[in-house]
Structure formats: structure tokens, C-alpha cells
């Protein structure tokens, strides 16, 4: 049985700065997005801009949809009735 610790079976070593292998791929255990998605920062920014009144926003979009605005109707339907 062949030895699994031969150079042909080992993943290429990552460079410490980039986390990529010699062929440009991300090495195992090295994320391509180490910071991740910053949901808390996005929520804080939306709060700072005043986008916290969800029911009021919904009422405006719903009113536009009822009034015949197809983009508003599509927006609501995409959220409530995804296909």
C-alpha cells in the first residue's frame, strides 16, 4: 500500500502572507475571505442612516405595488413567494 505522506499526496504548502499555494489556489484551512461578511457593521451603518423603520418602508412599497408599480410588486413577491 502506498504511503500517504509522500510529496505527491500532501497538499502544497501555503505561503504565510497570502494563504495560497504555489499554483494560486487557497490552501486547506486558509479562507479566501478571512474577514467574512460583516453583518453587524452593515446593521450599524443602516441604523446610522435611519433605515430602521421596517414597517414604514413596507407600507410605502406595498402602497406602490397596490398602485400598479410592478417593480414594487416584484420586490414584495420575491421576498414572500420565492420560486
Short mmCIF file of N, CA, C and O in Angstrom, two decimals:
data_model
loop_
_atom_site.label_atom_id
_atom_site.label_comp_id
_atom_site.label_asym_id
_atom_site.label_seq_id
_atom_site.Cartn_x
_atom_site.Cartn_y
_atom_site.Cartn_z
N UNK A 1 0.85 -1.18 0.00
CA UNK A 1 0.00 0.00 0.00
C UNK A 1 0.90 1.24 0.00
O UNK A 1 1.82 1.35 0.79
N UNK A 2 0.61 2.23 -0.86
CA UNK A 2 1.47 3.41 -0.93
C UNK A 2 1.35 4.27 0.32
O UNK A 2 0.30 4.35 0.94
N UNK A 3 2.44 4.93 0.67
CA UNK A 3 2.47 5.80 1.83
C UNK A 3 1.74 7.11 1.50
O UNK A 3 1.98 7.73 0.48
N UNK A 4 0.82 7.54 2.35
CA UNK A 4 0.03 8.74 2.10
C UNK A 4 0.79 10.03 2.42
O UNK A 4 0.32 11.10 2.15
N UNK A 5 1.96 9.90 3.04
CA UNK A 5 2.71 11.10 3.41
C UNK A 5 3.82 11.40 2.41
O UNK A 5 4.79 12.05 2.74
N UNK A 6 3.65 10.95 1.19
CA UNK A 6 4.63 11.27 0.17
C UNK A 6 4.32 12.65 -0.39
O UNK A 6 3.20 13.14 -0.27
N UNK A 7 5.29 13.32 -0.99
CA UNK A 7 5.03 14.67 -1.52
C UNK A 7 3.89 14.73 -2.52
O UNK A 7 3.20 15.73 -2.61
N UNK A 8 3.65 13.65 -3.24
CA UNK A 8 2.56 13.65 -4.23
C UNK A 8 1.19 13.67 -3.56
O UNK A 8 0.22 14.11 -4.15
N UNK A 9 1.10 13.21 -2.31
CA UNK A 9 -0.19 13.14 -1.63
C UNK A 9 -0.41 14.30 -0.66
O UNK A 9 -1.51 14.49 -0.18
N UNK A 10 0.62 15.06 -0.35
CA UNK A 10 0.47 16.19 0.55
C UNK A 10 -0.03 17.41 -0.22
O UNK A 10 0.41 17.65 -1.33
N UNK A 11 -0.93 18.19 0.38
CA UNK A 11 -1.33 19.43 -0.28
C UNK A 11 -0.15 20.39 -0.32
O UNK A 11 0.69 20.38 0.58
N UNK A 12 -0.06 21.22 -1.33
CA UNK A 12 1.05 22.17 -1.40
C UNK A 12 1.02 23.12 -0.22
O UNK A 12 -0.04 23.49 0.28
N UNK A 13 2.18 23.50 0.26
CA UNK A 13 2.28 24.41 1.40
C UNK A 13 1.84 25.80 0.99
O UNK A 13 2.09 26.25 -0.13
N UNK A 14 1.18 26.48 1.91
CA UNK A 14 0.71 27.84 1.64
C UNK A 14 1.80 28.83 1.99
O UNK A 14 2.58 28.62 2.92
N UNK A 15 1.82 29.92 1.27
CA UNK A 15 2.73 30.99 1.66
C UNK A 15 2.08 31.72 2.82
O UNK A 15 0.86 31.92 2.83
N UNK A 16 2.84 32.12 3.84
CA UNK A 16 2.21 32.69 5.03
C UNK A 16 1.43 33.98 4.78
O UNK A 16 0.42 34.22 5.40
N UNK A 17 1.88 34.79 3.85
CA UNK A 17 1.23 36.08 3.65
C UNK A 17 -0.11 35.96 2.92
O UNK A 17 -1.09 36.58 3.31
N UNK A 18 -0.17 35.16 1.89
CA UNK A 18 -1.39 35.10 1.08
C UNK A 18 -2.29 33.92 1.40
O UNK A 18 -3.47 33.96 1.10
N UNK A 19 -1.73 32.85 1.97
CA UNK A 19 -2.53 31.66 2.23
C UNK A 19 -2.80 30.85 0.97
O UNK A 19 -3.64 29.98 0.95
N UNK A 20 -2.07 31.16 -0.09
CA UNK A 20 -2.25 30.45 -1.35
C UNK A 20 -1.09 29.50 -1.61
O UNK A 20 0.02 29.72 -1.16
N UNK A 21 -1.37 28.47 -2.37
CA UNK A 21 -0.35 27.52 -2.75
C UNK A 21 0.42 28.06 -3.94
O UNK A 21 0.10 29.11 -4.48
N UNK A 22 1.44 27.32 -4.36
CA UNK A 22 2.27 27.75 -5.48
C UNK A 22 1.47 27.87 -6.77
O UNK A 22 1.79 28.70 -7.63
N UNK A 23 0.40 27.09 -6.91
CA UNK A 23 -0.40 27.17 -8.14
C UNK A 23 -1.53 28.20 -8.03
O UNK A 23 -2.36 28.31 -8.92
N UNK A 24 -1.57 28.97 -6.94
CA UNK A 24 -2.54 30.05 -6.82
C UNK A 24 -3.83 29.72 -6.12
O UNK A 24 -4.66 30.58 -5.89
N UNK A 25 -4.03 28.47 -5.73
CA UNK A 25 -5.26 28.08 -5.05
C UNK A 25 -5.12 28.33 -3.55
O UNK A 25 -4.02 28.39 -3.03
N UNK A 26 -6.25 28.45 -2.88
CA UNK A 26 -6.19 28.60 -1.43
C UNK A 26 -5.85 27.25 -0.81
O UNK A 26 -6.41 26.22 -1.17
N UNK A 27 -4.93 27.28 0.12
CA UNK A 27 -4.50 26.06 0.80
C UNK A 27 -5.60 25.61 1.76
O UNK A 27 -6.40 26.43 2.22
N UNK A 28 -5.65 24.32 2.07
CA UNK A 28 -6.64 23.84 3.02
C UNK A 28 -6.52 24.59 4.35
O UNK A 28 -5.43 24.76 4.88
N UNK A 29 -7.63 25.05 4.86
CA UNK A 29 -7.64 25.78 6.11
C UNK A 29 -7.38 27.26 5.98
O UNK A 29 -7.43 27.99 6.96
N UNK A 30 -7.13 27.75 4.77
CA UNK A 30 -6.89 29.17 4.54
C UNK A 30 -8.08 29.73 3.76
O UNK A 30 -8.27 29.41 2.60
N UNK A 31 -8.83 30.58 4.40
CA UNK A 31 -10.03 31.12 3.78
C UNK A 31 -9.68 32.17 2.74
O UNK A 31 -8.73 32.93 2.90
N UNK A 32 -10.48 32.26 1.72
CA UNK A 32 -10.33 33.31 0.73
C UNK A 32 -10.95 34.62 1.20
O UNK A 32 -10.74 35.66 0.62
N UNK A 33 -11.71 34.55 2.28
CA UNK A 33 -12.35 35.74 2.83
C UNK A 33 -12.22 35.69 4.35
O UNK A 33 -13.17 35.41 5.07
N UNK A 34 -11.02 35.96 4.89
CA UNK A 34 -10.81 35.79 6.32
C UNK A 34 -11.64 36.73 7.18
O UNK A 34 -11.97 36.40 8.30
N UNK A 35 -11.98 37.88 6.67
CA UNK A 35 -12.77 38.82 7.47
C UNK A 35 -14.23 38.40 7.51
O UNK A 35 -14.96 38.73 8.43
N UNK A 36 -14.67 37.66 6.51
CA UNK A 36 -16.05 37.22 6.46
C UNK A 36 -17.01 38.35 6.17
O UNK A 36 -16.63 39.48 5.93
N UNK A 37 -18.25 38.02 6.18
CA UNK A 37 -19.30 39.01 5.93
C UNK A 37 -19.55 39.78 7.22
O UNK A 37 -19.83 39.19 8.26
N UNK A 38 -19.48 41.07 7.15
CA UNK A 38 -19.60 41.92 8.33
C UNK A 38 -21.06 42.34 8.54
O UNK A 38 -21.44 43.48 8.27
N UNK A 39 -21.87 41.43 9.05
CA UNK A 39 -23.30 41.73 9.22
C UNK A 39 -23.54 42.79 10.28
O UNK A 39 -24.39 43.65 10.10
N UNK A 40 -22.81 42.74 11.37
CA UNK A 40 -23.02 43.72 12.44
C UNK A 40 -22.66 45.12 11.96
O UNK A 40 -23.36 46.09 12.28
N UNK A 41 -21.59 45.24 11.18
CA UNK A 41 -21.20 46.55 10.66
C UNK A 41 -22.25 47.09 9.70
O UNK A 41 -22.57 48.29 9.71
N UNK A 42 -22.81 46.20 8.87
CA UNK A 42 -23.85 46.63 7.94
C UNK A 42 -25.09 47.08 8.70
O UNK A 42 -25.69 48.12 8.37
N UNK A 43 -25.48 46.35 9.72
CA UNK A 43 -26.65 46.73 10.51
C UNK A 43 -26.41 48.06 11.21
O UNK A 43 -27.32 48.91 11.26
N UNK A 44 -25.21 48.27 11.74
CA UNK A 44 -24.90 49.54 12.41
C UNK A 44 -24.94 50.70 11.42
O UNK A 44 -25.44 51.79 11.74
N UNK A 45 -24.44 50.47 10.20
CA UNK A 45 -24.48 51.52 9.19
C UNK A 45 -25.92 51.85 8.80
O UNK A 45 -26.28 53.01 8.64
N UNK A 46 -26.74 50.83 8.66
CA UNK A 46 -28.15 51.07 8.31
C UNK A 46 -28.86 51.81 9.43
O UNK A 46 -29.66 52.70 9.17
N UNK A 47 -28.56 51.47 10.68
CA UNK A 47 -29.15 52.19 11.81
C UNK A 47 -28.72 53.65 11.80
O UNK A 47 -29.53 54.54 12.05
N UNK A 48 -27.45 53.89 11.49
CA UNK A 48 -26.94 55.27 11.47
C UNK A 48 -27.60 56.08 10.36
O UNK A 48 -27.78 57.28 10.50
N UNK A 49 -27.96 55.43 9.28
CA UNK A 49 -28.62 56.14 8.17
C UNK A 49 -30.12 56.27 8.38
O UNK A 49 -30.81 56.86 7.55
N UNK A 50 -30.64 55.67 9.42
CA UNK A 50 -32.05 55.79 9.70
C UNK A 50 -32.92 54.74 9.05
O UNK A 50 -34.13 54.89 8.98
N UNK A 51 -32.34 53.67 8.56
CA UNK A 51 -33.11 52.61 7.91
C UNK A 51 -33.47 51.57 8.97
O UNK A 51 -33.01 50.45 8.96
N UNK A 52 -34.27 52.00 9.93
CA UNK A 52 -34.67 51.10 10.99
C UNK A 52 -36.18 50.94 11.07
O UNK A 52 -36.68 50.12 11.81
N UNK A 53 -36.90 51.73 10.31
CA UNK A 53 -38.35 51.71 10.37
C UNK A 53 -38.91 50.78 9.30
O UNK A 53 -39.47 51.22 8.30
N UNK A 54 -38.76 49.47 9.52
CA UNK A 54 -39.20 48.47 8.57
C UNK A 54 -40.67 48.55 8.21
O UNK A 54 -41.02 48.51 7.03
N UNK A 55 -41.57 48.67 9.19
CA UNK A 55 -42.99 48.75 8.84
C UNK A 55 -43.34 49.93 7.94
O UNK A 55 -44.18 49.83 7.05
N UNK A 56 -42.67 51.06 8.14
CA UNK A 56 -42.94 52.23 7.30
C UNK A 56 -42.44 51.99 5.88
O UNK A 56 -43.12 52.36 4.91
N UNK A 57 -41.28 51.37 5.75
CA UNK A 57 -40.75 51.06 4.42
C UNK A 57 -41.68 50.07 3.72
O UNK A 57 -42.01 50.23 2.54
N UNK A 58 -42.12 49.05 4.46
CA UNK A 58 -43.06 48.08 3.89
C UNK A 58 -44.34 48.77 3.41
O UNK A 58 -44.84 48.48 2.32
N UNK A 59 -44.86 49.69 4.21
CA UNK A 59 -46.11 50.36 3.85
C UNK A 59 -45.94 51.16 2.55
O UNK A 59 -46.84 51.15 1.70
N UNK A 60 -44.80 51.81 2.38
CA UNK A 60 -44.57 52.59 1.17
C UNK A 60 -44.47 51.66 -0.05
O UNK A 60 -45.08 51.92 -1.10
N UNK A 61 -43.71 50.57 0.09
CA UNK A 61 -43.55 49.64 -1.03
C UNK A 61 -44.87 48.97 -1.35
O UNK A 61 -45.24 48.81 -2.52
N UNK A 62 -45.62 48.58 -0.33
CA UNK A 62 -46.92 47.94 -0.55
C UNK A 62 -47.88 48.91 -1.24
O UNK A 62 -48.60 48.53 -2.17
N UNK A 63 -47.88 50.16 -0.80
CA UNK A 63 -48.74 51.16 -1.43
C UNK A 63 -48.40 51.35 -2.91
O UNK A 63 -49.29 51.48 -3.75
N UNK A 64 -47.11 51.35 -3.22
CA UNK A 64 -46.70 51.48 -4.62
C UNK A 64 -47.13 50.26 -5.42
O UNK A 64 -47.59 50.40 -6.56
N UNK A 65 -47.02 49.08 -4.82
CA UNK A 65 -47.42 47.86 -5.53
C UNK A 65 -48.92 47.85 -5.78
O UNK A 65 -49.38 47.50 -6.87
N UNK A 66 -49.69 48.24 -4.79
CA UNK A 66 -51.15 48.30 -4.96
C UNK A 66 -51.53 49.35 -6.00
O UNK A 66 -52.47 49.17 -6.77
N UNK A 67 -50.74 50.41 -6.08
CA UNK A 67 -51.00 51.46 -7.06
C UNK A 67 -50.57 51.11 -8.47
O UNK A 67 -50.72 51.91 -9.38
N UNK A 68 -49.98 49.93 -8.68
CA UNK A 68 -49.64 49.49 -10.02
C UNK A 68 -48.16 49.47 -10.34
O UNK A 68 -47.78 49.17 -11.48
N UNK A 69 -47.30 49.80 -9.38
CA UNK A 69 -45.85 49.78 -9.61
C UNK A 69 -45.39 48.32 -9.63
O UNK A 69 -45.34 47.65 -8.61
N UNK A 70 -45.07 47.83 -10.83
CA UNK A 70 -44.72 46.42 -10.98
C UNK A 70 -43.38 46.07 -10.32
O UNK A 70 -43.19 44.96 -9.86
N UNK A 71 -42.46 47.02 -10.27
CA UNK A 71 -41.18 46.75 -9.60
C UNK A 71 -41.40 46.57 -8.10
O UNK A 71 -40.78 45.71 -7.47
N UNK A 72 -42.28 47.37 -7.51
CA UNK A 72 -42.60 47.22 -6.09
C UNK A 72 -43.30 45.89 -5.85
O UNK A 72 -43.02 45.19 -4.87
N UNK A 73 -44.21 45.53 -6.74
CA UNK A 73 -44.90 44.25 -6.61
C UNK A 73 -43.92 43.09 -6.72
O UNK A 73 -43.98 42.13 -5.94
N UNK A 74 -43.00 43.18 -7.66
CA UNK A 74 -41.99 42.12 -7.81
C UNK A 74 -41.11 42.03 -6.58
O UNK A 74 -40.74 40.93 -6.13
N UNK A 75 -40.76 43.17 -6.01
CA UNK A 75 -39.94 43.18 -4.80
C UNK A 75 -40.63 42.44 -3.67
O UNK A 75 -40.04 41.59 -3.00
N UNK A 76 -41.91 42.74 -3.47
CA UNK A 76 -42.65 42.06 -2.41
C UNK A 76 -42.81 40.57 -2.69
O UNK A 76 -42.62 39.74 -1.80
N UNK A 77 -43.17 40.24 -3.92
CA UNK A 77 -43.38 38.83 -4.25
C UNK A 77 -42.09 38.03 -4.17
O UNK A 77 -42.11 36.87 -3.76
N UNK A 78 -40.97 38.64 -4.55
CA UNK A 78 -39.69 37.92 -4.47
C UNK A 78 -39.34 37.58 -3.03
O UNK A 78 -38.72 36.56 -2.75
N UNK A 79 -39.74 38.44 -2.10
CA UNK A 79 -39.44 38.18 -0.69
C UNK A 79 -40.42 37.21 -0.05
O UNK A 79 -40.08 36.41 0.79
N UNK A 80 -41.69 37.30 -0.43
CA UNK A 80 -42.72 36.48 0.22
C UNK A 80 -42.96 35.16 -0.47
O UNK A 80 -43.37 34.21 0.17
N UNK A 81 -42.80 35.13 -1.76
CA UNK A 81 -43.18 33.95 -2.52
C UNK A 81 -42.05 33.58 -3.47
O UNK A 81 -42.23 33.58 -4.69
N UNK A 82 -40.88 33.24 -2.92
CA UNK A 82 -39.75 32.91 -3.80
C UNK A 82 -40.02 31.63 -4.56
O UNK A 82 -40.62 30.69 -4.05
N UNK A 83 -39.59 31.63 -5.79
CA UNK A 83 -39.80 30.45 -6.64
C UNK A 83 -38.49 29.78 -6.89
O UNK A 83 -37.47 30.32 -6.99
#
